PDB file of C-alpha atoms in Angstrom:
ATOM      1  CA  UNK A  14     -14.053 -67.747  -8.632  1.00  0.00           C
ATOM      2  CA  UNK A  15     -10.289 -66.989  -8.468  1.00  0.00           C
ATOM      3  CA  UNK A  16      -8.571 -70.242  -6.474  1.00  0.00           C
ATOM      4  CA  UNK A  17      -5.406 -69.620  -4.504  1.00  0.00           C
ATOM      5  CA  UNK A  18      -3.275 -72.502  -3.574  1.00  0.00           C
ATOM      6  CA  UNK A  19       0.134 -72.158  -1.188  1.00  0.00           C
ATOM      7  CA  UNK A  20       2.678 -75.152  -1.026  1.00  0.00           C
ATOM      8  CA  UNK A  21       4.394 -75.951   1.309  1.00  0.00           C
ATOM      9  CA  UNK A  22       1.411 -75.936   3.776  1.00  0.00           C
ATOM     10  CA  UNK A  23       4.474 -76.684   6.434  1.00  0.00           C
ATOM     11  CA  UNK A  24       7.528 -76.306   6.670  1.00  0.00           C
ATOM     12  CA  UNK A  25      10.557 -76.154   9.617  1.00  0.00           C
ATOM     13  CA  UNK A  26      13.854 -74.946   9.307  1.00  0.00           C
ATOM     14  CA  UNK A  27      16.830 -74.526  11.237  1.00  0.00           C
ATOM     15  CA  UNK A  28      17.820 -70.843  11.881  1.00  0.00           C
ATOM     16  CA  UNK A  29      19.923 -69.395   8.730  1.00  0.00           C
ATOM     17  CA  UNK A  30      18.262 -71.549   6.080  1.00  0.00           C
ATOM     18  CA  UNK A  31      16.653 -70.185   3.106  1.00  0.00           C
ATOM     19  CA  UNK A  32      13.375 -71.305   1.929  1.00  0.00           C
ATOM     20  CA  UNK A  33      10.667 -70.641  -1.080  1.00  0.00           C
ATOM     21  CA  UNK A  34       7.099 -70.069  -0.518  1.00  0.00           C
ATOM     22  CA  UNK A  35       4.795 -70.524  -3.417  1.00  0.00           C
ATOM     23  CA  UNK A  36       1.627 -69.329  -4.193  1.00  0.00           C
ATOM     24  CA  UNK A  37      -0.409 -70.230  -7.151  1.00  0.00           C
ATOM     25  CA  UNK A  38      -3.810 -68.764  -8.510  1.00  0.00           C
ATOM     26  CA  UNK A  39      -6.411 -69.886 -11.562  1.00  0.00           C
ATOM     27  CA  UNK A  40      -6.756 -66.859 -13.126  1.00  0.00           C
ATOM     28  CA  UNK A  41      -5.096 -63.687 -14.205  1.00  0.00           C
ATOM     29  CA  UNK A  42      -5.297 -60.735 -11.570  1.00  0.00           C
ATOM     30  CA  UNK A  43      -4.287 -57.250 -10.567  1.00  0.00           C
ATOM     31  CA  UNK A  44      -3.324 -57.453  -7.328  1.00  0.00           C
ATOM     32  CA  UNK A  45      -1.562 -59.752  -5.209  1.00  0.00           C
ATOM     33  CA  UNK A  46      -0.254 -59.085  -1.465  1.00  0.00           C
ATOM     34  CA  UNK A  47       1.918 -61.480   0.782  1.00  0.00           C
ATOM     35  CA  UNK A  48       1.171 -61.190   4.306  1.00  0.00           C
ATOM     36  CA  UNK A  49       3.024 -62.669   7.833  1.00  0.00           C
ATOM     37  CA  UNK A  50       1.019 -63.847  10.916  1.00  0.00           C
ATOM     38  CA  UNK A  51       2.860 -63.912  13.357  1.00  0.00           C
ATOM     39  CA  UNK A  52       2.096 -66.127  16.826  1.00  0.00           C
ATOM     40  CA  UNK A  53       0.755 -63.356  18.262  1.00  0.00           C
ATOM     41  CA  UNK A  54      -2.076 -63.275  15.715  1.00  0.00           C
ATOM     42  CA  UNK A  55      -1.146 -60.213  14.384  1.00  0.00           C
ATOM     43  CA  UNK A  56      -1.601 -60.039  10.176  1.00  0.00           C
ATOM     44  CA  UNK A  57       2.065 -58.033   8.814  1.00  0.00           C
ATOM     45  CA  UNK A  58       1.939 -57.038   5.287  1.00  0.00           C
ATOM     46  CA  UNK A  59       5.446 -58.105   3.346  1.00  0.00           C
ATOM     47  CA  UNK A  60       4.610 -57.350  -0.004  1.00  0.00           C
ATOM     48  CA  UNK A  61       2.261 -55.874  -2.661  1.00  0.00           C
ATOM     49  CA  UNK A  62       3.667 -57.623  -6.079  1.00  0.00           C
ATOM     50  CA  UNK A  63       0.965 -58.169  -8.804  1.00  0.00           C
ATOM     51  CA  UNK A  64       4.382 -58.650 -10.640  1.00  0.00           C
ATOM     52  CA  UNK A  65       7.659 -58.703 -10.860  1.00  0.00           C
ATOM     53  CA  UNK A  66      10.505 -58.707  -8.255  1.00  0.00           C
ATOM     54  CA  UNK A  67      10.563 -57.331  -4.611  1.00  0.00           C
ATOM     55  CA  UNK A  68      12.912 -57.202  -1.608  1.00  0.00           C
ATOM     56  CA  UNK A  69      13.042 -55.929   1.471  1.00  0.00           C
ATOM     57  CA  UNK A  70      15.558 -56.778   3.537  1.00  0.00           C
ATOM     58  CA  UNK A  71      16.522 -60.723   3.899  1.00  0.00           C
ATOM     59  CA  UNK A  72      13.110 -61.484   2.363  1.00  0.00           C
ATOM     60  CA  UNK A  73      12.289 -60.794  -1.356  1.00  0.00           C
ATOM     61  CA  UNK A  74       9.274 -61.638  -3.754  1.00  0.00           C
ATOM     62  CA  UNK A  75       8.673 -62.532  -7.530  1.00  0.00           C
ATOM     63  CA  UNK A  76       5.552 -62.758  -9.210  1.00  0.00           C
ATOM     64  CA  UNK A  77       5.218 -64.037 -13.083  1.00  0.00           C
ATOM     65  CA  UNK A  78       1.120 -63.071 -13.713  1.00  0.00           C
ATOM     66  CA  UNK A  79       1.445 -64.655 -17.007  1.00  0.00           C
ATOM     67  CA  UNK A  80       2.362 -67.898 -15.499  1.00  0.00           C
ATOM     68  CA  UNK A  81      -0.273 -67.184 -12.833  1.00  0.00           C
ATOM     69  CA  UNK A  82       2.229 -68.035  -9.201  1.00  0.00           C
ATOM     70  CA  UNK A  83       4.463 -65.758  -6.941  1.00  0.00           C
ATOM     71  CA  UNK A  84       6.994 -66.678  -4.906  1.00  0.00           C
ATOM     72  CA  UNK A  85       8.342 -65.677  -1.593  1.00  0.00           C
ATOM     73  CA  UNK A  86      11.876 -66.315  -0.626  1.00  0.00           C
ATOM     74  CA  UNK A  87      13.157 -65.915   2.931  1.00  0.00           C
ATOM     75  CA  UNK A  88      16.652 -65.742   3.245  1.00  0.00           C
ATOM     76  CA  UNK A  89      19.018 -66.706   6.404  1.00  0.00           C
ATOM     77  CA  UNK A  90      16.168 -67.247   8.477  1.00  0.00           C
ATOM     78  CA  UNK A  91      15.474 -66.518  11.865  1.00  0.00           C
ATOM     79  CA  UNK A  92      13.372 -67.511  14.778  1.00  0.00           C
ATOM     80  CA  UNK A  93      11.248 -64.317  13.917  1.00  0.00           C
ATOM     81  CA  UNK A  94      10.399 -65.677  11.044  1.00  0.00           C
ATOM     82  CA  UNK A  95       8.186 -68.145  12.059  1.00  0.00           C
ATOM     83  CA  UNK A  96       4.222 -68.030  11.850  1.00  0.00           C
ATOM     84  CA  UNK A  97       1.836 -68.288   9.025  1.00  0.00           C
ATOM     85  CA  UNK A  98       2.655 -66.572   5.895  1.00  0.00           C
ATOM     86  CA  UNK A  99      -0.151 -65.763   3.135  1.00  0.00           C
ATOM     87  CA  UNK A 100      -1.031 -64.737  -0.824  1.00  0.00           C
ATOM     88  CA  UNK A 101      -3.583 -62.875  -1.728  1.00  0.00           C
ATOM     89  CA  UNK A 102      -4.758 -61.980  -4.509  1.00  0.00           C
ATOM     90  CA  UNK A 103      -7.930 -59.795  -6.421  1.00  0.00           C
ATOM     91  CA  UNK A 104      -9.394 -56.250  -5.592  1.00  0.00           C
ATOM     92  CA  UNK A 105     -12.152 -56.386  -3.922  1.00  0.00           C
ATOM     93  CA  UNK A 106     -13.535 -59.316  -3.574  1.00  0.00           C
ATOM     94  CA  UNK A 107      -9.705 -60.437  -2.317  1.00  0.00           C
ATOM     95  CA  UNK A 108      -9.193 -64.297  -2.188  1.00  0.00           C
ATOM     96  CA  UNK A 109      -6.629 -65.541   0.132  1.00  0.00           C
ATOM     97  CA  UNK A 110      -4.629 -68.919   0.030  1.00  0.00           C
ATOM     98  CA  UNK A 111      -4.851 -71.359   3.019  1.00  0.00           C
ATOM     99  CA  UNK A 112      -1.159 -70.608   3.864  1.00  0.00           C
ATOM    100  CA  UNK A 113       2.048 -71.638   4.597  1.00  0.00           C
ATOM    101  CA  UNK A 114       2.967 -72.425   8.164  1.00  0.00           C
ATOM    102  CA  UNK A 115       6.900 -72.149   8.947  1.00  0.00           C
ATOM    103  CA  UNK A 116       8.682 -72.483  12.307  1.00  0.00           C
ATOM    104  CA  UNK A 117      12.256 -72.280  12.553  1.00  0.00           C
ATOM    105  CA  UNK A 118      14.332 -73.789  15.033  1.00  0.00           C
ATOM    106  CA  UNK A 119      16.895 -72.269  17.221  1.00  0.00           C
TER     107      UNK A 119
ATOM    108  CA  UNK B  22       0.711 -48.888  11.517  1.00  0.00           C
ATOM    109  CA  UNK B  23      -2.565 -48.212   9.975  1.00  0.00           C
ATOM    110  CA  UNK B  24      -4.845 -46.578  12.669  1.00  0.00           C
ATOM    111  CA  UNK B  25      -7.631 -48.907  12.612  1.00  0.00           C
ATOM    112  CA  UNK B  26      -8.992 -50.596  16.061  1.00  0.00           C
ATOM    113  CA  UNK B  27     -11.660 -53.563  16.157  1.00  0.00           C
ATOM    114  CA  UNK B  28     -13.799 -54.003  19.989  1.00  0.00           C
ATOM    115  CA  UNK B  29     -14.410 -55.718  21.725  1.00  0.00           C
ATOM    116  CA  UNK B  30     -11.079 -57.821  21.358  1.00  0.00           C
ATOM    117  CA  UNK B  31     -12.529 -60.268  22.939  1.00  0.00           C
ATOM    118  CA  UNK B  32     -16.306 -61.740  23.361  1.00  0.00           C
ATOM    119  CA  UNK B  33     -18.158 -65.017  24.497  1.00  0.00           C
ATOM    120  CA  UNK B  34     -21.352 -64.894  23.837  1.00  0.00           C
ATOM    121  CA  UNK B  35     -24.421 -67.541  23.857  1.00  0.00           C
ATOM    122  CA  UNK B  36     -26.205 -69.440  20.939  1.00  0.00           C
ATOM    123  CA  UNK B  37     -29.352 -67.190  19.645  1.00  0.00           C
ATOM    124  CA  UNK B  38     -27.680 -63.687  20.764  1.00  0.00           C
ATOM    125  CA  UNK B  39     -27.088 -60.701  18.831  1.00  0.00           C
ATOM    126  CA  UNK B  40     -23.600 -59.421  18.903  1.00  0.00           C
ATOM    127  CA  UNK B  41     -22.003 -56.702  16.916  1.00  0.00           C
ATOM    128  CA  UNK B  42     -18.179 -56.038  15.884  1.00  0.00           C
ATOM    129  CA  UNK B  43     -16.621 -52.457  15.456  1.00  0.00           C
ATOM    130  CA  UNK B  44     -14.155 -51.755  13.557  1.00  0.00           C
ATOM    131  CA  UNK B  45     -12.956 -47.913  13.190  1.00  0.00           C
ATOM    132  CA  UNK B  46     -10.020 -46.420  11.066  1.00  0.00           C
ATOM    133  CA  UNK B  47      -8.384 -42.755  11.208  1.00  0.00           C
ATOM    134  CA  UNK B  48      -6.967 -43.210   7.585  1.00  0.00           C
ATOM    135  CA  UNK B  49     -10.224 -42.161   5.681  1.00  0.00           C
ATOM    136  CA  UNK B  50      -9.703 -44.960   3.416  1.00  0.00           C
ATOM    137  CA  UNK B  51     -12.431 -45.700   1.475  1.00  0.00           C
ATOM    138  CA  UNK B  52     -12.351 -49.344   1.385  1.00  0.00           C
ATOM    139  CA  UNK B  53     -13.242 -51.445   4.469  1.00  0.00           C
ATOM    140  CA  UNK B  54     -13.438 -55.510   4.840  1.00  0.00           C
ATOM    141  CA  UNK B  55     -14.290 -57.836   7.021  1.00  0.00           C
ATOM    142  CA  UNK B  56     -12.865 -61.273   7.563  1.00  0.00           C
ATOM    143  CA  UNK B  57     -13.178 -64.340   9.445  1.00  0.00           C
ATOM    144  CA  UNK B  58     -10.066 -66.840   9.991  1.00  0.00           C
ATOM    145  CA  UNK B  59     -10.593 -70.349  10.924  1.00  0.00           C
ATOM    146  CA  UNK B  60      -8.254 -73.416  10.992  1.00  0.00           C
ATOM    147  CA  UNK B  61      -7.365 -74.677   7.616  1.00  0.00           C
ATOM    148  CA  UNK B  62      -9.303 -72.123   5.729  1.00  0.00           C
ATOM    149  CA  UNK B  63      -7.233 -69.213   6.020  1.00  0.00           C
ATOM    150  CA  UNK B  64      -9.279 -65.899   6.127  1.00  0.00           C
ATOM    151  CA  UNK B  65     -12.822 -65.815   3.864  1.00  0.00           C
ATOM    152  CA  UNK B  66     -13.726 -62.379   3.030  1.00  0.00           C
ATOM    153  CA  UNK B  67     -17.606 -61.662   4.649  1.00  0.00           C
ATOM    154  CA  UNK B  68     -18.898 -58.389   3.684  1.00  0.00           C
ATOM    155  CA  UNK B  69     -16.567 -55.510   2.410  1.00  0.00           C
ATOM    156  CA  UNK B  70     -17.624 -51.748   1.811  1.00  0.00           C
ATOM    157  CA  UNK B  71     -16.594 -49.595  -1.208  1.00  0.00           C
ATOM    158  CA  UNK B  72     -18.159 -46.231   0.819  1.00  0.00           C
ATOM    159  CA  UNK B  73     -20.476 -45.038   3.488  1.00  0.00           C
ATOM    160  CA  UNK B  74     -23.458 -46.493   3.117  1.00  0.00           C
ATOM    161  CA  UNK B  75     -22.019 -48.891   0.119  1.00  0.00           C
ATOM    162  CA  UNK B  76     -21.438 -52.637   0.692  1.00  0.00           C
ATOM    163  CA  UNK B  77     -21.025 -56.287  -0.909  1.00  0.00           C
ATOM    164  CA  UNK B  78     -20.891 -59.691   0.270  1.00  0.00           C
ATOM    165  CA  UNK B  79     -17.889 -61.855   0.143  1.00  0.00           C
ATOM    166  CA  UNK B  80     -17.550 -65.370  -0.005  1.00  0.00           C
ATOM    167  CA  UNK B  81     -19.262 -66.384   3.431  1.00  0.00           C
ATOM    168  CA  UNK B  82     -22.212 -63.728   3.831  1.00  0.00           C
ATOM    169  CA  UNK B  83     -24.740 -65.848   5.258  1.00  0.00           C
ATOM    170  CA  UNK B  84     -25.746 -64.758   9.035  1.00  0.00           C
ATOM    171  CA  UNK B  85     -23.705 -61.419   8.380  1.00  0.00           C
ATOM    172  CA  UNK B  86     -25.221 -58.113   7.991  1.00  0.00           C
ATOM    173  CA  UNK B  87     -22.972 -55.143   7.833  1.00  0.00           C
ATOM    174  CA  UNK B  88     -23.607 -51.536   7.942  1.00  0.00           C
ATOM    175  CA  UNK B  89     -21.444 -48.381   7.056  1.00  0.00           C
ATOM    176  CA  UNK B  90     -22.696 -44.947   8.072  1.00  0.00           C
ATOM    177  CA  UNK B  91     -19.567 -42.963   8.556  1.00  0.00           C
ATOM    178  CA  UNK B  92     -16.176 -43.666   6.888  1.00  0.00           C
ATOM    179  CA  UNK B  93     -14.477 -44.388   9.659  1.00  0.00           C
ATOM    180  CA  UNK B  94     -16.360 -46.693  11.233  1.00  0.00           C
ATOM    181  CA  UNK B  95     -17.683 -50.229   9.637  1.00  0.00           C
ATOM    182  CA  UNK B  96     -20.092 -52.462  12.035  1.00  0.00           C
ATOM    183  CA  UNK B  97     -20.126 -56.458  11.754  1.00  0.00           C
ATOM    184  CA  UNK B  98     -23.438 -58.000  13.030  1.00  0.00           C
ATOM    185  CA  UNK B  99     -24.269 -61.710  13.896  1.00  0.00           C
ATOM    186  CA  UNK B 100     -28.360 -61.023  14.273  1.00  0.00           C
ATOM    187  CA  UNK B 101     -28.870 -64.508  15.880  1.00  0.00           C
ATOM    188  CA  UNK B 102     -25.288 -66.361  16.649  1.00  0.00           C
ATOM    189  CA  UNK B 103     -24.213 -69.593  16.207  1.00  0.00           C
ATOM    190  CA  UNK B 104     -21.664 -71.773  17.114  1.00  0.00           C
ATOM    191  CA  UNK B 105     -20.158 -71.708  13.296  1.00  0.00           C
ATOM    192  CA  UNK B 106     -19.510 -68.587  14.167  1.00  0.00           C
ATOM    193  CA  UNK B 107     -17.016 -68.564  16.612  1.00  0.00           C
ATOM    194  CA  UNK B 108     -13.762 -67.648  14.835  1.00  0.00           C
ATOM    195  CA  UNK B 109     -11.397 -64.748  14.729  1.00  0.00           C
ATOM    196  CA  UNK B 110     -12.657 -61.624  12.622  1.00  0.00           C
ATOM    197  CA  UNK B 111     -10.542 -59.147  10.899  1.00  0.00           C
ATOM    198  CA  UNK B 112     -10.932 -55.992   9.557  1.00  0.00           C
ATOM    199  CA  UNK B 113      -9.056 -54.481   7.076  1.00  0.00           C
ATOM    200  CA  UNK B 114      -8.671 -51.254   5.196  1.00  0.00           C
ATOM    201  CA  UNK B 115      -7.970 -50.286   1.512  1.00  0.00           C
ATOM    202  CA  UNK B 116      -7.572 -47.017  -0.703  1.00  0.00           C
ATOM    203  CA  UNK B 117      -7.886 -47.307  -4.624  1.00  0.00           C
ATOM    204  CA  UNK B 118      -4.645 -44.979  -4.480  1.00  0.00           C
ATOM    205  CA  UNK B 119      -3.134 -48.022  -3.338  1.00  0.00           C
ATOM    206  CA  UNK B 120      -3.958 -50.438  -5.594  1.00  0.00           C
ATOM    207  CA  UNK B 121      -6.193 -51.791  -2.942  1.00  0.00           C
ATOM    208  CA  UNK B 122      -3.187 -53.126  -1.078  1.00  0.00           C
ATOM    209  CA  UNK B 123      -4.641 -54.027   2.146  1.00  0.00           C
ATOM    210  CA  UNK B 124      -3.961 -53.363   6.160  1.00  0.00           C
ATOM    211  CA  UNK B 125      -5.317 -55.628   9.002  1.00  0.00           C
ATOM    212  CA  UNK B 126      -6.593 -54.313  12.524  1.00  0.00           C
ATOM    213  CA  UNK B 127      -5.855 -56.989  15.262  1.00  0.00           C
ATOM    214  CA  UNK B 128      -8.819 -59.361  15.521  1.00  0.00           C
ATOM    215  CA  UNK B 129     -11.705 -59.948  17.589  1.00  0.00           C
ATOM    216  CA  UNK B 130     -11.770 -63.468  19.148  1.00  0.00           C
ATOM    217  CA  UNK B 131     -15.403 -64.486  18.969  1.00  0.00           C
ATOM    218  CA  UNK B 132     -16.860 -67.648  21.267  1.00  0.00           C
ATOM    219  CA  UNK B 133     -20.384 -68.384  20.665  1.00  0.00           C
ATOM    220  CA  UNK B 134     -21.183 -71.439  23.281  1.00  0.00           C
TER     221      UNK B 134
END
């Protein structure tokens, strides 16, 4: 099956950095989501991008399907920001990536 | 938000017992899921349904049954539970109009001592 693999698994910032998120998968697909967790447990979705380029607001996403990896970018970030952020990718069956875990500092 | 609701929120529940998840949506979607998150493995996909009465397994079926007999409502049961089975469990929702693209309810915290 498809394998999914996010880098960084962690990462901490101070409030108004940027960052990149990457996600990485083994074989071509049609569909590929990035979600937020937030520390409340609740699953947000950011962005459905099986390619090209996204952006919503301060965040913004880019995936190249022939190259088989997306990437989410979070500009100026803030203290909201932090949490668990996740790829997905397939239709049904849908594969998800362990994740990245990001806190940012006040 | 998508409408959909999981109960209980919340369960503990002992080794052996039968327990059973709801999860119910007022979208009509056609696609339901069910999840499990645990640390380090992000969420593994269960059992998913493609219509009423129409299901598949996921990627970690085993001591899952599911069943789907209205649209709006998909049931997650753990016939006998274990203690591997404590986690959180998700449900999601999907439409095909959508590309799939996929919305979470907000977890059931299972505890099987």
């Amino acid at each position: 099956g498809i394998q999914v693999e996010q880098s960084p698994p962690d990462l901490i910032l101070q409030e108004g950095a940027n960052s990149t998120l990457r996600c990485n998968f083994s074989d071509s697909v049609n569909n590929l989501q990035w979600f937020h967790q937030n520390p409340w447990g609740q699953l947000i979705n950011l962005f459905y991008i099986p390619s090209g380029t996204k952006q919503n607001g301060r965040l913004s996403a880019t995936t190249v399907a022939t190259e088989r990896y997306s990437l989410l970018y979070i500009s100026s970030s803030q203290t909201t920001d932090s949490g668990v952020y996740f790829c997905a990718v397939g239709s049904p069956p849908t594969i998800f990536g362990a994740g990245t875990r990001l806190f940012v500092k006040a | 938000d998508a409408g959909i609701t999981q109960s209980p929120r919340h369960k503990v529940t002992e080794t052996g017992t039968p327990v059973t998840l709801r999860c119910h949506q007022t979208e009509n979607h056609r696609y339901m899921y069910w999840y499990r998150q645990d640390p380090g493995h992000g969420l593994r996909l269960i059992h998913y349904s493609y219509g009423v009465k129409d299901t598949d397994k996921g990627e970690v079926s085993d001591g899952y049954s599911v069943s789907r007999s209205k649209t709006e409502d998909f049931l997650l049961t753990l016939e006998s539970a274990t203690s591997s089975q404590t986690s959180v469990y998700f449900c999601a929702i999907s439409e095909l109009d959508t590309a799939y693209e996929q919305y979470f309810g907000p977890g059931t915290r299972l505890t099987v001592t």
